[in-house]
Every structure is written in structure tokens, then in C-alpha cells.
Short mmCIF file of C-alpha atoms and ligand atoms in Angstrom, two decimals:
data_model
loop_
_atom_site.label_atom_id
_atom_site.label_comp_id
_atom_site.label_asym_id
_atom_site.label_seq_id
_atom_site.Cartn_x
_atom_site.Cartn_y
_atom_site.Cartn_z
CA MET A 1 0.00 0.00 0.00
CA GLU A 2 1.34 3.41 -0.94
CA LEU A 3 0.47 5.15 2.28
CA PHE A 4 0.77 8.80 1.36
CA LYS A 5 -1.08 8.22 -1.88
CA TYR A 6 -3.92 6.54 0.03
CA MET A 7 -3.95 9.25 2.71
CA GLU A 8 -4.07 11.94 0.06
CA LYS A 9 -6.89 10.21 -1.82
CA TYR A 10 -9.19 10.19 1.22
CA ASP A 11 -7.68 13.27 2.86
CA TYR A 12 -6.30 11.77 6.08
CA GLU A 13 -4.50 14.07 8.51
CA GLN A 14 -2.26 11.77 10.52
CA LEU A 15 -1.18 8.18 11.05
CA LEU A 16 0.78 7.16 14.13
CA PHE A 17 2.60 3.95 14.99
CA CYS A 18 2.99 3.32 18.72
CA GLN A 19 5.34 0.64 20.04
CA ASP A 20 6.21 -0.41 23.58
CA LYS A 21 8.54 -3.39 23.84
CA GLU A 22 7.97 -4.19 27.54
CA SER A 23 4.19 -4.52 27.30
CA GLY A 24 4.03 -5.74 23.71
CA LEU A 25 1.95 -2.76 22.58
CA LYS A 26 1.73 -2.35 18.83
CA ALA A 27 -0.91 0.28 18.09
CA ILE A 28 -1.85 2.31 15.06
CA ILE A 29 -3.77 5.54 15.57
CA ALA A 30 -5.37 7.04 12.47
CA ILE A 31 -6.76 10.57 12.56
CA HIS A 32 -8.86 11.25 9.52
CA ASP A 33 -10.36 14.70 9.87
CA THR A 34 -10.63 17.20 12.74
CA THR A 35 -12.61 19.95 11.02
CA LEU A 36 -15.55 19.56 13.40
CA GLY A 37 -13.49 18.96 16.55
CA PRO A 38 -11.09 16.45 18.12
CA ALA A 39 -11.14 13.01 16.53
CA LEU A 40 -13.20 10.57 18.62
CA GLY A 41 -13.21 6.88 17.81
CA GLY A 42 -12.75 3.60 19.59
CA THR A 43 -9.79 1.25 20.00
CA ARG A 44 -10.09 -2.12 18.29
CA MET A 45 -7.90 -5.04 19.39
CA TRP A 46 -7.66 -7.78 16.81
CA MET A 47 -5.33 -10.49 15.51
CA TYR A 48 -4.60 -9.02 12.09
CA GLU A 49 -3.13 -11.26 9.43
CA SER A 50 -0.53 -8.64 8.58
CA GLU A 51 0.60 -5.15 9.53
CA GLU A 52 -0.82 -3.91 6.27
CA ALA A 53 -4.27 -5.30 7.16
CA ALA A 54 -4.09 -3.51 10.52
CA ILE A 55 -3.12 -0.20 8.90
CA GLU A 56 -5.92 -0.51 6.35
CA ASP A 57 -8.45 -1.25 9.06
CA ALA A 58 -7.34 1.72 11.18
CA LEU A 59 -7.57 4.06 8.20
CA ARG A 60 -10.94 2.77 7.01
CA LEU A 61 -12.46 2.86 10.48
CA ALA A 62 -11.12 6.35 11.22
CA ARG A 63 -12.73 7.76 8.09
CA GLY A 64 -15.95 6.00 9.06
CA MET A 65 -15.88 7.85 12.39
CA THR A 66 -15.53 11.22 10.63
CA TYR A 67 -18.74 10.49 8.73
CA LYS A 68 -20.49 8.94 11.74
CA ASN A 69 -19.74 11.87 14.03
CA ALA A 70 -20.62 14.46 11.40
CA ALA A 71 -23.92 12.81 10.46
CA ALA A 72 -24.82 12.46 14.16
CA GLY A 73 -24.43 16.22 14.58
CA LEU A 74 -21.47 15.88 16.98
CA ASN A 75 -18.76 18.52 17.16
CA LEU A 76 -16.14 15.85 16.69
CA GLY A 77 -13.84 14.63 13.99
CA GLY A 78 -12.97 11.04 13.14
CA GLY A 79 -10.18 8.76 14.29
CA LYS A 80 -9.64 5.19 15.37
CA THR A 81 -6.97 2.96 16.88
CA VAL A 82 -6.16 -0.64 16.23
CA ILE A 83 -4.01 -2.64 18.63
CA ILE A 84 -2.47 -5.72 17.07
CA GLY A 85 -3.01 -8.74 19.31
CA ASP A 86 -5.42 -11.32 20.64
CA PRO A 87 -7.82 -9.61 23.04
CA ARG A 88 -8.29 -12.89 24.94
CA LYS A 89 -4.57 -13.53 25.50
CA ASP A 90 -2.38 -10.52 24.85
CA LYS A 91 -3.86 -7.78 27.06
CA ASN A 92 -2.00 -6.48 30.08
CA GLU A 93 -2.16 -3.41 32.29
CA ALA A 94 1.15 -1.99 31.08
CA MET A 95 -0.03 -2.18 27.46
CA PHE A 96 -3.05 0.04 28.06
CA ARG A 97 -1.04 2.38 30.31
CA ALA A 98 1.56 2.78 27.55
CA PHE A 99 -1.22 3.34 25.02
CA GLY A 100 -2.77 5.96 27.31
CA ARG A 101 0.52 7.86 27.37
CA PHE A 102 0.65 7.90 23.59
CA ILE A 103 -2.88 9.34 23.51
CA GLN A 104 -1.95 11.94 26.12
CA GLY A 105 0.94 12.97 23.86
CA LEU A 106 -1.58 13.96 21.20
CA ASN A 107 -2.89 16.59 23.60
CA GLY A 108 -6.55 16.14 22.75
CA ARG A 109 -6.38 15.71 18.99
CA TYR A 110 -7.64 12.14 19.50
CA ILE A 111 -10.03 10.75 22.12
CA THR A 112 -10.60 7.02 22.44
CA ALA A 113 -13.35 4.63 23.65
CA GLU A 114 -14.31 0.97 23.30
CA ASP A 115 -14.50 -0.96 20.08
CA VAL A 116 -14.36 -4.64 19.16
CA GLY A 117 -11.93 -6.41 21.55
CA THR A 118 -11.73 -3.68 24.19
CA THR A 119 -13.80 -3.14 27.33
CA VAL A 120 -14.75 -0.59 29.97
CA GLU A 121 -12.01 -2.10 32.17
CA ASP A 122 -9.41 -1.38 29.46
CA MET A 123 -10.66 2.21 29.19
CA ASP A 124 -10.33 2.59 32.98
CA ILE A 125 -6.66 1.62 32.70
CA ILE A 126 -6.09 4.09 29.85
CA TYR A 127 -7.74 6.74 32.06
CA GLN A 128 -4.85 6.36 34.54
CA GLU A 129 -2.65 8.06 31.94
CA THR A 130 -4.88 10.39 29.98
CA ASP A 131 -8.04 12.46 30.13
CA TYR A 132 -8.69 11.76 26.47
CA VAL A 133 -10.66 8.55 26.92
CA THR A 134 -14.41 7.98 27.19
CA GLY A 135 -16.61 4.97 27.91
CA ILE A 136 -14.94 4.61 31.32
CA SER A 137 -16.73 3.29 34.40
CA PRO A 138 -19.82 5.08 35.72
CA GLU A 139 -18.04 5.42 39.10
CA PHE A 140 -15.81 8.03 37.42
CA GLY A 141 -18.94 9.94 36.40
CA SER A 142 -18.86 8.40 32.95
CA SER A 143 -21.15 6.53 30.62
CA GLY A 144 -19.68 3.00 30.81
CA ASN A 145 -20.32 0.37 28.14
CA PRO A 146 -21.65 2.03 24.95
CA SER A 147 -23.42 -1.09 23.58
CA PRO A 148 -26.89 -0.54 25.14
CA ALA A 149 -26.86 3.02 23.78
CA THR A 150 -25.88 1.76 20.34
CA ALA A 151 -28.70 -0.78 20.49
CA TYR A 152 -31.26 1.86 21.40
CA GLY A 153 -30.13 4.00 18.46
CA VAL A 154 -30.39 1.05 16.07
CA TYR A 155 -33.88 0.35 17.39
CA ARG A 156 -34.90 3.98 16.77
CA GLY A 157 -33.36 3.98 13.29
CA MET A 158 -35.02 0.68 12.46
CA LYS A 159 -38.40 2.20 13.29
CA ALA A 160 -37.72 5.09 10.91
CA ALA A 161 -36.72 2.63 8.19
CA ALA A 162 -39.86 0.56 8.84
CA LYS A 163 -41.96 3.70 8.38
CA GLU A 164 -40.29 4.32 5.05
CA ALA A 165 -40.80 0.73 3.86
CA PHE A 166 -44.14 -0.24 5.38
CA GLY A 167 -45.85 3.12 6.04
CA SER A 168 -45.83 2.65 9.83
CA ASP A 169 -42.99 2.66 12.32
CA SER A 170 -44.56 -0.01 14.49
CA LEU A 171 -42.44 -3.13 14.72
CA GLU A 172 -45.20 -5.19 16.29
CA GLY A 173 -45.55 -8.44 14.38
CA LYS A 174 -42.61 -7.65 12.11
CA VAL A 175 -40.16 -10.49 11.56
CA VAL A 176 -36.59 -9.33 12.22
CA ALA A 177 -33.59 -11.51 11.32
CA VAL A 178 -30.63 -10.64 13.54
CA GLN A 179 -27.11 -11.67 12.54
CA GLY A 180 -24.93 -11.91 15.66
CA VAL A 181 -26.47 -11.54 19.11
CA GLY A 182 -23.50 -10.05 20.94
CA ASN A 183 -23.24 -6.92 23.09
CA VAL A 184 -25.32 -4.63 20.87
CA ALA A 185 -27.79 -7.08 19.40
CA TYR A 186 -28.72 -8.61 22.75
CA HIS A 187 -30.10 -5.21 23.83
CA LEU A 188 -31.58 -4.60 20.37
CA CYS A 189 -33.46 -7.91 20.62
CA ARG A 190 -34.83 -6.83 24.02
CA HIS A 191 -36.28 -3.62 22.53
CA LEU A 192 -37.72 -5.53 19.57
CA HIS A 193 -39.21 -8.25 21.77
CA GLU A 194 -40.79 -5.62 24.03
CA GLU A 195 -42.46 -4.06 20.99
CA GLY A 196 -43.82 -7.42 19.83
CA ALA A 197 -41.48 -8.18 16.92
CA GLN A 198 -40.72 -11.81 16.06
CA LEU A 199 -37.04 -12.63 16.10
CA ILE A 200 -34.90 -14.98 14.04
CA VAL A 201 -31.32 -15.03 15.30
CA THR A 202 -27.97 -16.53 14.49
CA ASP A 203 -24.51 -16.44 16.02
CA ILE A 204 -21.37 -18.55 15.93
CA ASN A 205 -21.54 -18.43 19.72
CA LYS A 206 -24.14 -21.02 20.77
CA GLU A 207 -24.60 -19.54 24.25
CA ALA A 208 -25.49 -16.15 22.79
CA VAL A 209 -28.11 -17.81 20.57
CA GLN A 210 -29.50 -19.82 23.47
CA ARG A 211 -29.93 -16.67 25.58
CA ALA A 212 -31.94 -14.97 22.80
CA VAL A 213 -34.08 -18.08 22.36
CA GLU A 214 -34.82 -18.35 26.08
CA GLU A 215 -35.29 -14.66 26.87
CA PHE A 216 -36.98 -13.38 23.73
CA GLY A 217 -38.57 -16.49 22.19
CA ALA A 218 -36.30 -16.10 19.16
CA LYS A 219 -36.06 -18.80 16.50
CA ALA A 220 -32.46 -19.88 15.85
CA VAL A 221 -30.92 -20.61 12.45
CA ASP A 222 -27.42 -21.55 11.27
CA PRO A 223 -25.10 -18.64 10.46
CA ASN A 224 -25.16 -19.29 6.70
CA ASP A 225 -28.96 -19.44 6.59
CA ILE A 226 -29.71 -16.00 8.06
CA TYR A 227 -29.59 -14.14 4.73
CA GLY A 228 -32.31 -16.19 3.08
CA VAL A 229 -34.87 -16.43 5.90
CA ASP A 230 -38.38 -15.09 5.36
CA CYS A 231 -38.37 -11.79 7.21
CA ASP A 232 -39.34 -8.12 6.97
CA ILE A 233 -36.10 -6.67 8.34
CA PHE A 234 -32.52 -7.92 8.22
CA ALA A 235 -30.37 -6.60 11.08
CA PRO A 236 -26.64 -7.26 10.53
CA CYS A 237 -25.03 -6.94 13.97
CA ALA A 238 -21.85 -8.98 13.63
CA LEU A 239 -19.49 -8.43 10.73
CA GLY A 240 -18.67 -5.92 8.03
CA GLY A 241 -18.90 -6.69 4.29
CA ILE A 242 -21.99 -8.91 4.61
CA ILE A 243 -23.96 -7.16 1.87
CA ASN A 244 -22.18 -8.62 -1.13
CA ASP A 245 -22.57 -10.57 -4.38
CA GLN A 246 -23.16 -13.85 -2.54
CA THR A 247 -25.69 -12.62 0.04
CA ILE A 248 -27.77 -10.10 -1.93
CA PRO A 249 -29.54 -12.71 -4.13
CA GLN A 250 -30.64 -14.54 -0.97
CA LEU A 251 -32.21 -11.53 0.77
CA LYS A 252 -35.99 -11.48 1.27
CA ALA A 253 -36.09 -8.51 3.66
CA LYS A 254 -37.53 -5.15 2.61
CA VAL A 255 -35.34 -3.31 5.15
CA ILE A 256 -31.70 -3.60 6.18
CA ALA A 257 -31.03 -1.93 9.54
CA GLY A 258 -28.36 -3.15 11.94
CA SER A 259 -25.38 -2.15 14.05
CA ALA A 260 -22.44 -3.62 12.12
CA ASN A 261 -19.88 -1.18 10.75
CA ASN A 262 -19.11 -1.19 7.00
CA GLN A 263 -21.99 -3.46 5.99
CA LEU A 264 -21.63 -2.90 2.23
CA LYS A 265 -18.73 -4.93 0.87
CA GLU A 266 -18.32 -2.38 -1.90
CA ALA A 267 -20.19 0.82 -2.71
CA ARG A 268 -21.77 -0.83 -5.75
CA HIS A 269 -23.62 -3.22 -3.43
CA GLY A 270 -25.43 -0.17 -2.05
CA ASP A 271 -26.53 0.62 -5.61
CA ILE A 272 -27.76 -2.95 -6.17
CA ILE A 273 -29.94 -3.09 -3.05
CA HIS A 274 -31.29 0.37 -3.90
CA GLU A 275 -32.34 -0.88 -7.34
CA MET A 276 -34.01 -3.87 -5.69
CA GLY A 277 -36.14 -1.46 -3.64
CA ILE A 278 -34.64 -2.48 -0.29
CA VAL A 279 -34.70 0.31 2.28
CA TYR A 280 -31.16 0.50 3.65
CA ALA A 281 -30.51 2.46 6.85
CA PRO A 282 -26.84 3.42 6.40
CA ASP A 283 -24.65 1.75 9.03
CA TYR A 284 -22.80 4.73 10.41
CA VAL A 285 -25.97 6.77 10.83
CA ILE A 286 -28.00 4.06 12.57
CA ASN A 287 -25.17 2.77 14.81
CA ALA A 288 -24.08 6.17 16.18
CA GLY A 289 -25.78 5.69 19.58
CA GLY A 290 -22.58 4.51 21.26
CA VAL A 291 -20.46 7.40 20.11
CA ILE A 292 -23.24 9.90 20.93
CA ASN A 293 -23.36 8.43 24.42
CA VAL A 294 -19.61 8.55 25.08
CA ALA A 295 -19.31 12.01 23.49
CA ASP A 296 -21.70 13.34 26.09
CA GLU A 297 -18.98 12.70 28.69
CA LEU A 298 -17.07 15.64 27.22
CA TYR A 299 -19.80 17.90 28.66
CA GLY A 300 -20.04 16.00 31.99
CA TYR A 301 -22.15 12.91 31.36
CA ASN A 302 -25.91 13.36 31.54
CA ARG A 303 -27.78 10.19 30.59
CA GLU A 304 -31.07 11.91 29.89
CA ARG A 305 -29.43 14.39 27.52
CA ALA A 306 -27.50 11.59 25.78
CA MET A 307 -30.61 9.41 25.33
CA LYS A 308 -32.53 12.34 23.85
CA LYS A 309 -29.81 12.77 21.26
CA ILE A 310 -29.75 9.04 20.55
CA GLU A 311 -33.52 9.10 20.00
CA GLN A 312 -32.88 11.57 17.20
CA ILE A 313 -31.24 8.82 15.16
CA TYR A 314 -34.83 8.30 13.99
CA ASP A 315 -34.79 11.85 12.57
CA ASN A 316 -31.28 11.43 11.16
CA ILE A 317 -32.37 8.33 9.24
CA GLU A 318 -35.42 10.23 7.96
CA LYS A 319 -33.08 13.05 6.84
CA VAL A 320 -31.01 10.53 4.88
CA PHE A 321 -34.12 9.19 3.16
CA ALA A 322 -35.17 12.73 2.31
CA ILE A 323 -31.78 13.55 0.75
CA ALA A 324 -31.88 10.26 -1.19
CA LYS A 325 -35.25 11.24 -2.66
CA ARG A 326 -34.27 14.87 -3.24
CA ASP A 327 -31.14 13.93 -5.16
CA GLY A 328 -32.32 10.63 -6.63
CA ILE A 329 -29.49 8.62 -5.06
CA PRO A 330 -29.16 5.48 -2.89
CA THR A 331 -29.28 6.02 0.87
CA TYR A 332 -25.60 5.18 1.45
CA LYS A 333 -24.66 8.07 -0.84
CA ALA A 334 -27.24 10.31 0.82
CA ALA A 335 -25.63 9.62 4.22
CA ASP A 336 -22.21 10.62 2.85
CA ARG A 337 -23.77 13.79 1.46
CA LEU A 338 -25.32 14.63 4.84
CA ALA A 339 -21.95 14.27 6.57
CA GLU A 340 -19.90 15.97 3.85
CA GLU A 341 -22.25 18.95 3.62
CA ARG A 342 -21.92 19.55 7.36
CA ILE A 343 -18.12 19.24 7.34
CA GLU A 344 -17.79 21.54 4.33
CA THR A 345 -20.07 24.20 5.79
CA MET A 346 -18.14 24.19 9.07
CA ARG A 347 -14.79 24.21 7.26
CA LYS A 348 -15.78 27.35 5.39
CA SER A 349 -17.23 29.13 8.42
CA ARG A 350 -13.98 28.48 10.35
CA SER A 351 -11.90 30.68 8.08
CA GLN A 352 -12.04 33.58 10.55
CA PHE A 353 -8.95 33.85 12.81
CA LEU A 354 -9.49 33.51 16.57
CA GLN A 355 -6.57 33.83 19.05
CA ASN A 356 -7.86 31.38 21.68
CA GLY A 357 -10.69 29.45 20.13
CA HIS A 358 -13.27 27.92 22.47
CA HIS A 359 -13.14 24.18 22.37
CA ILE A 360 -15.19 21.19 23.51
CA LEU A 361 -12.23 19.98 25.58
CA SER A 362 -11.76 23.29 27.40
CA ARG A 363 -15.21 22.67 28.86
CA ARG A 364 -14.16 19.21 30.03
CA ARG A 365 -10.99 20.42 31.73
CA GLY A 366 -12.92 23.11 33.57
CA ARG A 367 -15.49 20.80 35.09
N1 NAD B 1 -20.59 -1.94 20.67
C1 NAD B 1 -20.95 -0.78 20.16
O1 NAD B 1 -21.32 0.16 20.89
C2 NAD B 1 -20.91 -0.59 18.68
C3 NAD B 1 -21.08 0.69 18.16
C4 NAD B 1 -21.13 0.86 16.77
C5 NAD B 1 -20.97 -0.23 15.93
N2 NAD B 1 -20.77 -1.47 16.47
C6 NAD B 1 -20.64 -2.61 15.55
O2 NAD B 1 -21.70 -3.53 15.78
C7 NAD B 1 -21.25 -4.87 15.58
C8 NAD B 1 -21.49 -5.68 16.85
O3 NAD B 1 -20.79 -5.08 17.91
P1 NAD B 1 -20.80 -5.75 19.36
O4 NAD B 1 -20.14 -4.79 20.28
O5 NAD B 1 -22.14 -6.27 19.68
O6 NAD B 1 -19.81 -6.96 19.12
P2 NAD B 1 -19.84 -8.40 19.80
O7 NAD B 1 -18.52 -9.01 19.50
O8 NAD B 1 -20.29 -8.35 21.21
O9 NAD B 1 -20.99 -9.15 18.98
C9 NAD B 1 -20.83 -9.65 17.70
C10 NAD B 1 -21.47 -11.04 17.69
O10 NAD B 1 -21.40 -11.54 16.36
C11 NAD B 1 -21.07 -12.90 16.42
N3 NAD B 1 -20.50 -13.34 15.13
C12 NAD B 1 -19.24 -13.21 14.67
N4 NAD B 1 -19.12 -13.76 13.46
C13 NAD B 1 -20.35 -14.22 13.13
C14 NAD B 1 -20.87 -14.89 12.00
N5 NAD B 1 -20.10 -15.22 10.95
N6 NAD B 1 -22.19 -15.20 11.99
C15 NAD B 1 -22.97 -14.91 13.03
N7 NAD B 1 -22.53 -14.30 14.15
C16 NAD B 1 -21.23 -13.95 14.19
C17 NAD B 1 -20.11 -13.01 17.58
O11 NAD B 1 -20.04 -14.34 18.08
C18 NAD B 1 -20.74 -12.04 18.58
O12 NAD B 1 -21.65 -12.67 19.45
C19 NAD B 1 -19.78 -4.76 15.19
O13 NAD B 1 -19.69 -4.73 13.78
C20 NAD B 1 -19.35 -3.39 15.74
O14 NAD B 1 -18.29 -2.82 15.01
C21 NAD B 1 -20.75 -1.67 17.80
C1 LIG B 2 -16.58 5.65 20.31
C2 LIG B 2 -17.10 4.25 20.25
C3 LIG B 2 -18.26 4.06 21.12
C4 LIG B 2 -17.32 3.96 18.82
C5 LIG B 2 -17.93 2.64 18.44
N1 LIG B 2 -17.01 1.55 18.62
C6 LIG B 2 -18.37 2.79 16.99
O1 LIG B 2 -17.92 2.12 16.10
O2 LIG B 2 -19.20 3.63 16.74
#
């Protein structure tokens, strides 16, 4: 990969490689764009096949956070970290302390939180070394695990998508096929069950499936069968890239609305499902509940205020549908337009010089 060429193509600001021999830390921090504010994005820990795969993931995810934060109306830019390693075996206290010091060195340009492979406990360790971490334990006055907030946002966005597809936002009696019933989808299933939706679930983790069957009366299917089940809504809540040439012909759902990041394998798959008349709630708009929740910590966490903002994911999804209709484009492109328009407007209005600009983080320090 020609790094500078790639960074130039998608307009990345910064890429950092962090190494600590004692603890085994190998981290890559990617900062995509800080026009709207400091870059906020989680830390993923994963066993990457190669360093190149890790770099690519960090870059791709960081850019996703720029769009997610912009579309959610947050005054935050986009960044992400990947730590190379097995989250079940390679974690240690020194590793997250060393990582925290690297973040502190960025002096607020990047703020972290949880992502796949990292937990509230890891964030608490990072917090020993830096202020620039969110999603830490409620005992520190923080918001804790972002997954329930993400699930609530997905539930709200799914209702908006149902309204678009079926003329009513009620999910009562709707059949929802959920791929992966992990941290986010467990809470999503609870909301759906409470509203009277019928659930079909799958997961490679049998215990997770069993819990959904017992608690929510879900029907279980094998992982490969989830795409083709008879359902109204498909909710991808496990992996990226699952809307692709192999899965699209199997889909029976009228709506795709789930928490997974980067659901479209390639942009053209967004065009194909649009032509098929499937209502797609773009991933980074519908799954922004977690980042909205942790971002509220920067103002001194207030759960009620955060939940109100997460509820608005319904309106954000409606805005995307409206742009798609206005411009005659698929919803994934409409979401990009929503984010890009906001970033561009703010970029232009920032041209005026200010000696000591007021900043989201100055509020946090003063609290
Ligand atoms: N946690 C959050 O707040 C948050 C926020 C935004 C986006 N997301 C995205 O949502 C998705 C789920 O996040 P999570 O925190 O619930 O993760 P998780 O790891 O708790 O849950 C994912 C589940 O998917 C299952 N799974 C993995 N491969 C599968 C396969 N091939 N078929 C079926 N199931 C499979 C796993 O066993 C696991 O139970 C991820 O893509 C994540 O990036 C999460
Ligand atoms: C900041 C975190 C809560 C971000 C979350 N992992 C996401 O992908 O949105």
C-alpha cells in the first residue's frame, strides 16, 4: 500500500505507529479529519493477518468515524486505533497504560473509547494516563459500556426505516432476522421483543443464541442461513462486508437496519440493493448511539441528555431518506452527502482567525 497516496486520496490528517517493547503494545492511531473537533473513535484489538491489514483497518475505520460523528451532529472529527493482538490472551495493564501515554501525547487531537476487543475495564486503565478517553466506568462519572446506547439508536433507526418501507414505524408483528447476538444485538433484541417483533437469530456463539431463544422467544438458524430467511427486516449486527454478491440474491427482507460497521462490501452493493427497492438504513448513521453516548462525557455525562440525542437517530435516518429522494441517489450516498455537507459548511465558516478558540475539551478540563 502506498500510504501517502492513500492518505491523500481520502484526505487523512495523521497516522501514528505506537510501540512499547515491555508490554508488547503495537498500536496504530489514524486521525482522519478534525474539522468539526477532536477526533473521537474507539480502540479495536484484533489479531490481524498482517501489519498492512491492521493499517488498512485503522484508516478505514477512522474515516468512518468522521462520517459517523458528522452525520450524528457531533462537534467531533474522526479517528480510530487498532491494537495488534489477541484480546483474549495478549492484554496487560502496562499495554493500556503505555497506550494511554501515547494518547496523552496527542494533547486532545484524538479521544478514544471501546471498540471490538476492548472493554470498559481497558478504558479505565487508559484513564490512569490520559483524560482523552471515554466509555470509562460510571463510578468516574462516565457513561460506561456504549453497547446498550448503540442498540437503542439502532432500534430507533429501524423504526424510521420501517416507516419508510411499510408506512408505519410499528415493529409489532414484524419479523426481524438478527445476525450476531453479541453486546449490541442482545439489547436490540430486548427492545424488539418488548415491541412485539418476532425474532430470528444466528450467532457462531451457541450460548449467545440460546440466551436470545430463552429470553426473547427467538427462532435460531445456522449462520449461513440467516440471509435467506423469510423476514421483513434484516439486522446485521456482527461483521462488516456482509452485503455482497453472494448474500444479496438470498435476501428477502424489505429493510436492512443493523449495528455492524461497514456493511456494504463495496459501494456498488449499495446501488444494487437500492435498485431492488430495499430500504437500507446506512450503518454509520444508525449505529451512532454509542459514540453519541460517550461524546456526552465531554460535557459532563448526563444520561437523559444523551438518550434524547440518541432518540434523534430516527430523525437522522429520515433526513437521509429525504436527501436520497431529493437527489435521486441510494441512501448510502445520501448519508455521505449529509456528513460531507456539514463538514464543508463548518470548514468554510472556520476561516475567521481567533486567538484562543473555544473548544469542547476546554469545557471538560474546567469541570
Ligand atoms: N458496541 C458498540 O457500541 C458498537 C457501536 C457501533 C458499531 N458497532 C458494531 O456492531 C457490531 C457488533 O458489535 P458488538 O459490540 O455487539 O460486538 P460483539 O462481538 O459483542 O458481537 C458480535 C457477535 O457476532 C457474532 N458473530 C461473529 N461472526 C459471526 C458470523 N459469521 N455469523 C454470526 N454471528 C457472528 C459473535 O459471536 C458475537 O456474538 C460490530 O460490527 C461493531 O463494530 C458496535
Ligand atoms: C466511540 C465508540 C463508542 C465507537 C464505536 N465503537 C463505533 O464504532 O461507533
